[in-house]
Amino acid sequence: AQSVTQLDSQVPVFEEAPVELRCNYSSSVSVYLFWYVQYPNQGLQLLLKYLSGSTLVKGINGFEAEFNKSQTSFHLRKPSVHISDTAEYFCAVSLGNQGGKLIFGQGTELSVKP
Amino acid sequence: EAQVTQNPRYLITVTGKKLTVTCSQNMNHEYMSWYRQDPGLGLRQIYYSMNVEVTDKGDVPEGYKVSRKEKRNFPLILESPSPNQTSLYFCASSPDYAGVSNEQFFGPGTRLTVL
């Protein structure tokens, strides 16, 4: 069965520091990979996605992620975070042959402190 | 503005009292889905619909019903709510179910409390 594991439930970091949010997945078939962000009291918003091609994917708000097929990982990074990046981040995989179903990780709460 | 809307945003109810959470999208999307979000569990799919009159179970369908009579609407029905259905619910839509992108657009969420 396919699954997604986000290795850190909470990540506290100081403003302007770099951050990495880790995501590992398991699947026996090809997947599409996504990172979504959820700001307080809001719905989910797409940060970036990997479908094919270059393994380094750039998204909105200065975030990027690298797809590593051998390690089945899709870690999210930002070189310098802002207070406004405080939110919950979800990694998800989509199996293109299963009706667009998204399988989500447990979420990582990023807390940026001044 | 392209969006997915849900109503109500907040609802407190009692065990056994039937309720419906509405979901509507104005993007002419074929695919719609319902998720519930619980702490430490992420989002889990309840039901999904690939098109009008086509619905199927997700990972946690017990206690829920859906219908898709029109392309834009996908209501979630709880015939007899129980406290374990207290959760944050999200509706989502996608341009197509078998396309390359599979990006899903989410509504703002409905926070349901069942007493």
PDB file of N, CA and C in Angstrom, chain A residues 6 9 32-34 36 38 41-47 49-52 88 90 94-107, chain B residues 9-10 31 35 37-45 48 50 58-59 88 90 96-109 111:
ATOM      1  N   GLN A   6       5.780  12.085   7.013  1.00  0.00           N
ATOM      2  CA  GLN A   6       6.491  13.337   7.279  1.00  0.00           C
ATOM      3  C   GLN A   6       7.200  13.154   8.610  1.00  0.00           C
ATOM      4  N   SER A   9       6.838  16.316  13.185  1.00  0.00           N
ATOM      5  CA  SER A   9       5.497  16.870  13.367  1.00  0.00           C
ATOM      6  C   SER A   9       5.554  18.379  13.617  1.00  0.00           C
ATOM      7  N   TYR A  32       2.926  11.046  -8.497  1.00  0.00           N
ATOM      8  CA  TYR A  32       3.098  12.485  -8.593  1.00  0.00           C
ATOM      9  C   TYR A  32       3.173  13.002  -7.164  1.00  0.00           C
ATOM     10  N   LEU A  33       4.003  13.994  -6.939  1.00  0.00           N
ATOM     11  CA  LEU A  33       4.282  14.460  -5.576  1.00  0.00           C
ATOM     12  C   LEU A  33       3.923  15.923  -5.415  1.00  0.00           C
ATOM     13  N   PHE A  34       3.381  16.242  -4.264  1.00  0.00           N
ATOM     14  CA  PHE A  34       2.894  17.594  -4.002  1.00  0.00           C
ATOM     15  C   PHE A  34       3.285  18.038  -2.589  1.00  0.00           C
ATOM     16  N   TYR A  36       1.540  20.923  -0.038  1.00  0.00           N
ATOM     17  CA  TYR A  36       0.494  21.903   0.203  1.00  0.00           C
ATOM     18  C   TYR A  36       0.796  22.637   1.506  1.00  0.00           C
ATOM     19  N   GLN A  38      -1.068  25.002   4.631  1.00  0.00           N
ATOM     20  CA  GLN A  38      -2.342  25.399   5.258  1.00  0.00           C
ATOM     21  C   GLN A  38      -2.048  26.482   6.282  1.00  0.00           C
ATOM     22  N   ASN A  41      -6.619  28.622   9.955  1.00  0.00           N
ATOM     23  CA  ASN A  41      -8.035  28.833   9.619  1.00  0.00           C
ATOM     24  C   ASN A  41      -8.302  28.971   8.121  1.00  0.00           C
ATOM     25  N   GLN A  42      -7.456  28.356   7.319  1.00  0.00           N
ATOM     26  CA  GLN A  42      -7.665  28.398   5.875  1.00  0.00           C
ATOM     27  C   GLN A  42      -7.605  26.996   5.285  1.00  0.00           C
ATOM     28  N   GLY A  43      -7.985  26.891   4.021  1.00  0.00           N
ATOM     29  CA  GLY A  43      -7.865  25.634   3.310  1.00  0.00           C
ATOM     30  C   GLY A  43      -6.441  25.406   2.843  1.00  0.00           C
ATOM     31  N   LEU A  44      -6.245  24.350   2.101  1.00  0.00           N
ATOM     32  CA  LEU A  44      -4.910  24.015   1.620  1.00  0.00           C
ATOM     33  C   LEU A  44      -4.620  24.714   0.304  1.00  0.00           C
ATOM     34  N   GLN A  45      -3.378  25.109   0.151  1.00  0.00           N
ATOM     35  CA  GLN A  45      -2.942  25.809  -1.056  1.00  0.00           C
ATOM     36  C   GLN A  45      -1.727  25.085  -1.608  1.00  0.00           C
ATOM     37  N   LEU A  46      -1.687  24.898  -2.909  1.00  0.00           N
ATOM     38  CA  LEU A  46      -0.567  24.183  -3.510  1.00  0.00           C
ATOM     39  C   LEU A  46       0.694  25.037  -3.477  1.00  0.00           C
ATOM     40  N   LEU A  47       1.785  24.455  -2.949  1.00  0.00           N
ATOM     41  CA  LEU A  47       3.094  25.116  -2.957  1.00  0.00           C
ATOM     42  C   LEU A  47       3.872  24.757  -4.213  1.00  0.00           C
ATOM     43  N   LYS A  49       4.728  21.085  -7.110  1.00  0.00           N
ATOM     44  CA  LYS A  49       4.420  19.714  -7.478  1.00  0.00           C
ATOM     45  C   LYS A  49       5.531  19.157  -8.363  1.00  0.00           C
ATOM     46  N   TYR A  50       5.707  17.844  -8.284  1.00  0.00           N
ATOM     47  CA  TYR A  50       6.613  17.141  -9.178  1.00  0.00           C
ATOM     48  C   TYR A  50       5.796  16.142  -9.991  1.00  0.00           C
ATOM     49  N   LEU A  51       5.871  16.281 -11.294  1.00  0.00           N
ATOM     50  CA  LEU A  51       5.180  15.352 -12.177  1.00  0.00           C
ATOM     51  C   LEU A  51       6.187  14.496 -12.942  1.00  0.00           C
ATOM     52  N   SER A  52       7.204  15.142 -13.505  1.00  0.00           N
ATOM     53  CA  SER A  52       8.256  14.438 -14.238  1.00  0.00           C
ATOM     54  C   SER A  52       9.339  15.464 -14.553  1.00  0.00           C
ATOM     55  N   GLU A  88       1.009  25.011   8.564  1.00  0.00           N
ATOM     56  CA  GLU A  88       1.181  23.567   8.525  1.00  0.00           C
ATOM     57  C   GLU A  88       1.397  23.150   7.071  1.00  0.00           C
ATOM     58  N   PHE A  90       1.850  20.022   4.252  1.00  0.00           N
ATOM     59  CA  PHE A  90       1.480  18.641   3.975  1.00  0.00           C
ATOM     60  C   PHE A  90       2.140  18.163   2.691  1.00  0.00           C
ATOM     61  N   SER A  94       0.028  11.408  -5.394  1.00  0.00           N
ATOM     62  CA  SER A  94      -1.146  11.099  -6.196  1.00  0.00           C
ATOM     63  C   SER A  94      -0.806   9.947  -7.117  1.00  0.00           C
ATOM     64  N   LEU A  95      -1.691   8.987  -7.137  1.00  0.00           N
ATOM     65  CA  LEU A  95      -1.508   7.858  -8.027  1.00  0.00           C
ATOM     66  C   LEU A  95      -2.362   8.105  -9.251  1.00  0.00           C
ATOM     67  N   GLY A  96      -1.708   8.358 -10.357  1.00  0.00           N
ATOM     68  CA  GLY A  96      -2.448   8.740 -11.551  1.00  0.00           C
ATOM     69  C   GLY A  96      -3.409   7.694 -12.049  1.00  0.00           C
ATOM     70  N   ASN A  97      -3.215   6.474 -11.596  1.00  0.00           N
ATOM     71  CA  ASN A  97      -4.115   5.425 -12.079  1.00  0.00           C
ATOM     72  C   ASN A  97      -5.223   5.107 -11.079  1.00  0.00           C
ATOM     73  N   GLN A  98      -5.408   5.997 -10.095  1.00  0.00           N
ATOM     74  CA  GLN A  98      -6.446   5.741  -9.096  1.00  0.00           C
ATOM     75  C   GLN A  98      -7.353   6.946  -8.931  1.00  0.00           C
ATOM     76  N   GLY A  99      -7.733   7.486 -10.037  1.00  0.00           N
ATOM     77  CA  GLY A  99      -8.745   8.527 -10.003  1.00  0.00           C
ATOM     78  C   GLY A  99      -8.316   9.787  -9.290  1.00  0.00           C
ATOM     79  N   GLY A 100      -7.058  10.126  -9.356  1.00  0.00           N
ATOM     80  CA  GLY A 100      -6.611  11.387  -8.783  1.00  0.00           C
ATOM     81  C   GLY A 100      -6.578  11.419  -7.276  1.00  0.00           C
ATOM     82  N   LYS A 101      -6.637  10.281  -6.642  1.00  0.00           N
ATOM     83  CA  LYS A 101      -6.652  10.231  -5.182  1.00  0.00           C
ATOM     84  C   LYS A 101      -5.343  10.757  -4.624  1.00  0.00           C
ATOM     85  N   LEU A 102      -5.440  11.609  -3.617  1.00  0.00           N
ATOM     86  CA  LEU A 102      -4.276  12.129  -2.914  1.00  0.00           C
ATOM     87  C   LEU A 102      -4.119  11.397  -1.593  1.00  0.00           C
ATOM     88  N   ILE A 103      -2.899  10.958  -1.308  1.00  0.00           N
ATOM     89  CA  ILE A 103      -2.572  10.375  -0.011  1.00  0.00           C
ATOM     90  C   ILE A 103      -1.672  11.356   0.704  1.00  0.00           C
ATOM     91  N   PHE A 104      -2.114  11.802   1.872  1.00  0.00           N
ATOM     92  CA  PHE A 104      -1.405  12.852   2.594  1.00  0.00           C
ATOM     93  C   PHE A 104      -0.534  12.285   3.704  1.00  0.00           C
ATOM     94  N   GLY A 105       0.541  13.012   3.988  1.00  0.00           N
ATOM     95  CA  GLY A 105       1.295  12.773   5.198  1.00  0.00           C
ATOM     96  C   GLY A 105       0.575  13.391   6.389  1.00  0.00           C
ATOM     97  N   GLN A 106       1.189  13.226   7.559  1.00  0.00           N
ATOM     98  CA  GLN A 106       0.535  13.664   8.792  1.00  0.00           C
ATOM     99  C   GLN A 106       0.610  15.170   9.015  1.00  0.00           C
ATOM    100  N   GLY A 107       1.452  15.824   8.252  1.00  0.00           N
ATOM    101  CA  GLY A 107       1.596  17.264   8.398  1.00  0.00           C
ATOM    102  C   GLY A 107       2.789  17.640   9.268  1.00  0.00           C
TER     103      GLY A 107
ATOM    104  N   ARG B   9     -19.303  27.003   7.579  1.00  0.00           N
ATOM    105  CA  ARG B   9     -17.892  26.940   7.958  1.00  0.00           C
ATOM    106  C   ARG B   9     -17.723  26.318   9.344  1.00  0.00           C
ATOM    107  N   TYR B  10     -18.695  26.541  10.198  1.00  0.00           N
ATOM    108  CA  TYR B  10     -18.663  25.983  11.548  1.00  0.00           C
ATOM    109  C   TYR B  10     -20.047  25.416  11.865  1.00  0.00           C
ATOM    110  N   TYR B  31     -13.680  16.386 -11.312  1.00  0.00           N
ATOM    111  CA  TYR B  31     -13.363  15.588 -10.138  1.00  0.00           C
ATOM    112  C   TYR B  31     -13.605  16.389  -8.873  1.00  0.00           C
ATOM    113  N   TYR B  35     -12.499  15.301   2.155  1.00  0.00           N
ATOM    114  CA  TYR B  35     -11.487  14.823   3.090  1.00  0.00           C
ATOM    115  C   TYR B  35     -11.883  15.238   4.500  1.00  0.00           C
ATOM    116  N   GLN B  37      -9.812  16.075   8.201  1.00  0.00           N
ATOM    117  CA  GLN B  37      -8.491  16.320   8.758  1.00  0.00           C
ATOM    118  C   GLN B  37      -8.549  16.157  10.259  1.00  0.00           C
ATOM    119  N   ASP B  38      -7.711  15.273  10.789  1.00  0.00           N
ATOM    120  CA  ASP B  38      -7.641  15.034  12.223  1.00  0.00           C
ATOM    121  C   ASP B  38      -6.191  15.154  12.668  1.00  0.00           C
ATOM    122  N   PRO B  39      -5.959  15.691  13.855  1.00  0.00           N
ATOM    123  CA  PRO B  39      -4.578  15.917  14.326  1.00  0.00           C
ATOM    124  C   PRO B  39      -3.750  14.629  14.275  1.00  0.00           C
ATOM    125  N   GLY B  40      -2.563  14.751  13.712  1.00  0.00           N
ATOM    126  CA  GLY B  40      -1.658  13.618  13.647  1.00  0.00           C
ATOM    127  C   GLY B  40      -1.962  12.608  12.561  1.00  0.00           C
ATOM    128  N   LEU B  41      -3.075  12.816  11.851  1.00  0.00           N
ATOM    129  CA  LEU B  41      -3.459  11.864  10.803  1.00  0.00           C
ATOM    130  C   LEU B  41      -3.443  12.493   9.409  1.00  0.00           C
ATOM    131  N   GLY B  42      -3.225  13.771   9.321  1.00  0.00           N
ATOM    132  CA  GLY B  42      -3.276  14.424   8.018  1.00  0.00           C
ATOM    133  C   GLY B  42      -4.689  14.452   7.483  1.00  0.00           C
ATOM    134  N   LEU B  43      -4.821  14.429   6.167  1.00  0.00           N
ATOM    135  CA  LEU B  43      -6.133  14.414   5.534  1.00  0.00           C
ATOM    136  C   LEU B  43      -6.409  13.016   4.986  1.00  0.00           C
ATOM    137  N   ARG B  44      -7.618  12.568   5.185  1.00  0.00           N
ATOM    138  CA  ARG B  44      -8.015  11.256   4.682  1.00  0.00           C
ATOM    139  C   ARG B  44      -9.257  11.416   3.806  1.00  0.00           C
ATOM    140  N   GLN B  45      -9.245  10.710   2.689  1.00  0.00           N
ATOM    141  CA  GLN B  45     -10.330  10.860   1.732  1.00  0.00           C
ATOM    142  C   GLN B  45     -11.567  10.089   2.186  1.00  0.00           C
ATOM    143  N   TYR B  48     -15.179  10.367  -3.260  1.00  0.00           N
ATOM    144  CA  TYR B  48     -14.808  11.176  -4.394  1.00  0.00           C
ATOM    145  C   TYR B  48     -15.789  10.931  -5.537  1.00  0.00           C
ATOM    146  N   MET B  50     -15.877  11.253  -9.919  1.00  0.00           N
ATOM    147  CA  MET B  50     -15.157  11.534 -11.155  1.00  0.00           C
ATOM    148  C   MET B  50     -16.004  12.344 -12.134  1.00  0.00           C
ATOM    149  N   GLY B  58     -13.783   6.539  -0.546  1.00  0.00           N
ATOM    150  CA  GLY B  58     -12.374   6.761  -0.288  1.00  0.00           C
ATOM    151  C   GLY B  58     -11.905   5.829   0.815  1.00  0.00           C
ATOM    152  N   ASP B  59     -11.046   6.343   1.670  1.00  0.00           N
ATOM    153  CA  ASP B  59     -10.472   5.509   2.728  1.00  0.00           C
ATOM    154  C   ASP B  59     -11.325   5.404   3.988  1.00  0.00           C
ATOM    155  N   LEU B  88     -12.421  18.378  11.014  1.00  0.00           N
ATOM    156  CA  LEU B  88     -12.373  19.476  10.050  1.00  0.00           C
ATOM    157  C   LEU B  88     -12.501  18.859   8.659  1.00  0.00           C
ATOM    158  N   PHE B  90     -12.810  19.086   4.440  1.00  0.00           N
ATOM    159  CA  PHE B  90     -12.436  19.858   3.263  1.00  0.00           C
ATOM    160  C   PHE B  90     -13.018  19.221   2.002  1.00  0.00           C
ATOM    161  N   ASP B  96      -9.473  17.228 -13.852  1.00  0.00           N
ATOM    162  CA  ASP B  96      -9.820  15.918 -14.377  1.00  0.00           C
ATOM    163  C   ASP B  96      -9.165  14.860 -13.504  1.00  0.00           C
ATOM    164  N   TYR B  97      -9.642  13.672 -13.618  1.00  0.00           N
ATOM    165  CA  TYR B  97      -9.179  12.630 -12.700  1.00  0.00           C
ATOM    166  C   TYR B  97      -8.021  11.835 -13.268  1.00  0.00           C
ATOM    167  N   ALA B  98      -7.814  11.900 -14.534  1.00  0.00           N
ATOM    168  CA  ALA B  98      -6.760  11.071 -15.115  1.00  0.00           C
ATOM    169  C   ALA B  98      -5.710  11.919 -15.818  1.00  0.00           C
ATOM    170  N   GLY B  99      -5.792  13.213 -15.626  1.00  0.00           N
ATOM    171  CA  GLY B  99      -4.840  14.084 -16.299  1.00  0.00           C
ATOM    172  C   GLY B  99      -3.501  14.095 -15.619  1.00  0.00           C
ATOM    173  N   VAL B 100      -2.572  14.789 -16.182  1.00  0.00           N
ATOM    174  CA  VAL B 100      -1.204  14.780 -15.678  1.00  0.00           C
ATOM    175  C   VAL B 100      -1.081  15.530 -14.364  1.00  0.00           C
ATOM    176  N   SER B 101      -1.775  16.660 -14.258  1.00  0.00           N
ATOM    177  CA  SER B 101      -1.501  17.523 -13.122  1.00  0.00           C
ATOM    178  C   SER B 101      -2.069  16.994 -11.826  1.00  0.00           C
ATOM    179  N   ASN B 102      -3.320  16.545 -11.855  1.00  0.00           N
ATOM    180  CA  ASN B 102      -3.985  16.077 -10.638  1.00  0.00           C
ATOM    181  C   ASN B 102      -3.929  17.062  -9.491  1.00  0.00           C
ATOM    182  N   GLU B 103      -3.678  18.337  -9.787  1.00  0.00           N
ATOM    183  CA  GLU B 103      -3.711  19.317  -8.708  1.00  0.00           C
ATOM    184  C   GLU B 103      -5.135  19.460  -8.219  1.00  0.00           C
ATOM    185  N   GLN B 104      -5.310  19.516  -6.916  1.00  0.00           N
ATOM    186  CA  GLN B 104      -6.635  19.695  -6.352  1.00  0.00           C
ATOM    187  C   GLN B 104      -6.723  21.047  -5.673  1.00  0.00           C
ATOM    188  N   PHE B 105      -7.885  21.682  -5.833  1.00  0.00           N
ATOM    189  CA  PHE B 105      -8.160  22.985  -5.257  1.00  0.00           C
ATOM    190  C   PHE B 105      -9.113  22.779  -4.070  1.00  0.00           C
ATOM    191  N   PHE B 106      -8.744  23.346  -2.942  1.00  0.00           N
ATOM    192  CA  PHE B 106      -9.460  23.074  -1.706  1.00  0.00           C
ATOM    193  C   PHE B 106     -10.371  24.218  -1.294  1.00  0.00           C
ATOM    194  N   GLY B 107     -11.477  23.845  -0.672  1.00  0.00           N
ATOM    195  CA  GLY B 107     -12.337  24.824  -0.035  1.00  0.00           C
ATOM    196  C   GLY B 107     -11.754  25.269   1.291  1.00  0.00           C
ATOM    197  N   PRO B 108     -12.425  26.210   1.980  1.00  0.00           N
ATOM    198  CA  PRO B 108     -11.884  26.778   3.226  1.00  0.00           C
ATOM    199  C   PRO B 108     -12.052  25.881   4.443  1.00  0.00           C
ATOM    200  N   GLY B 109     -12.853  24.826   4.330  1.00  0.00           N
ATOM    201  CA  GLY B 109     -13.020  23.904   5.445  1.00  0.00           C
ATOM    202  C   GLY B 109     -14.305  24.140   6.224  1.00  0.00           C
ATOM    203  N   ARG B 111     -15.646  23.153  10.091  1.00  0.00           N
ATOM    204  CA  ARG B 111     -15.318  22.554  11.379  1.00  0.00           C
ATOM    205  C   ARG B 111     -16.604  22.058  12.014  1.00  0.00           C
TER     206      ARG B 111
END
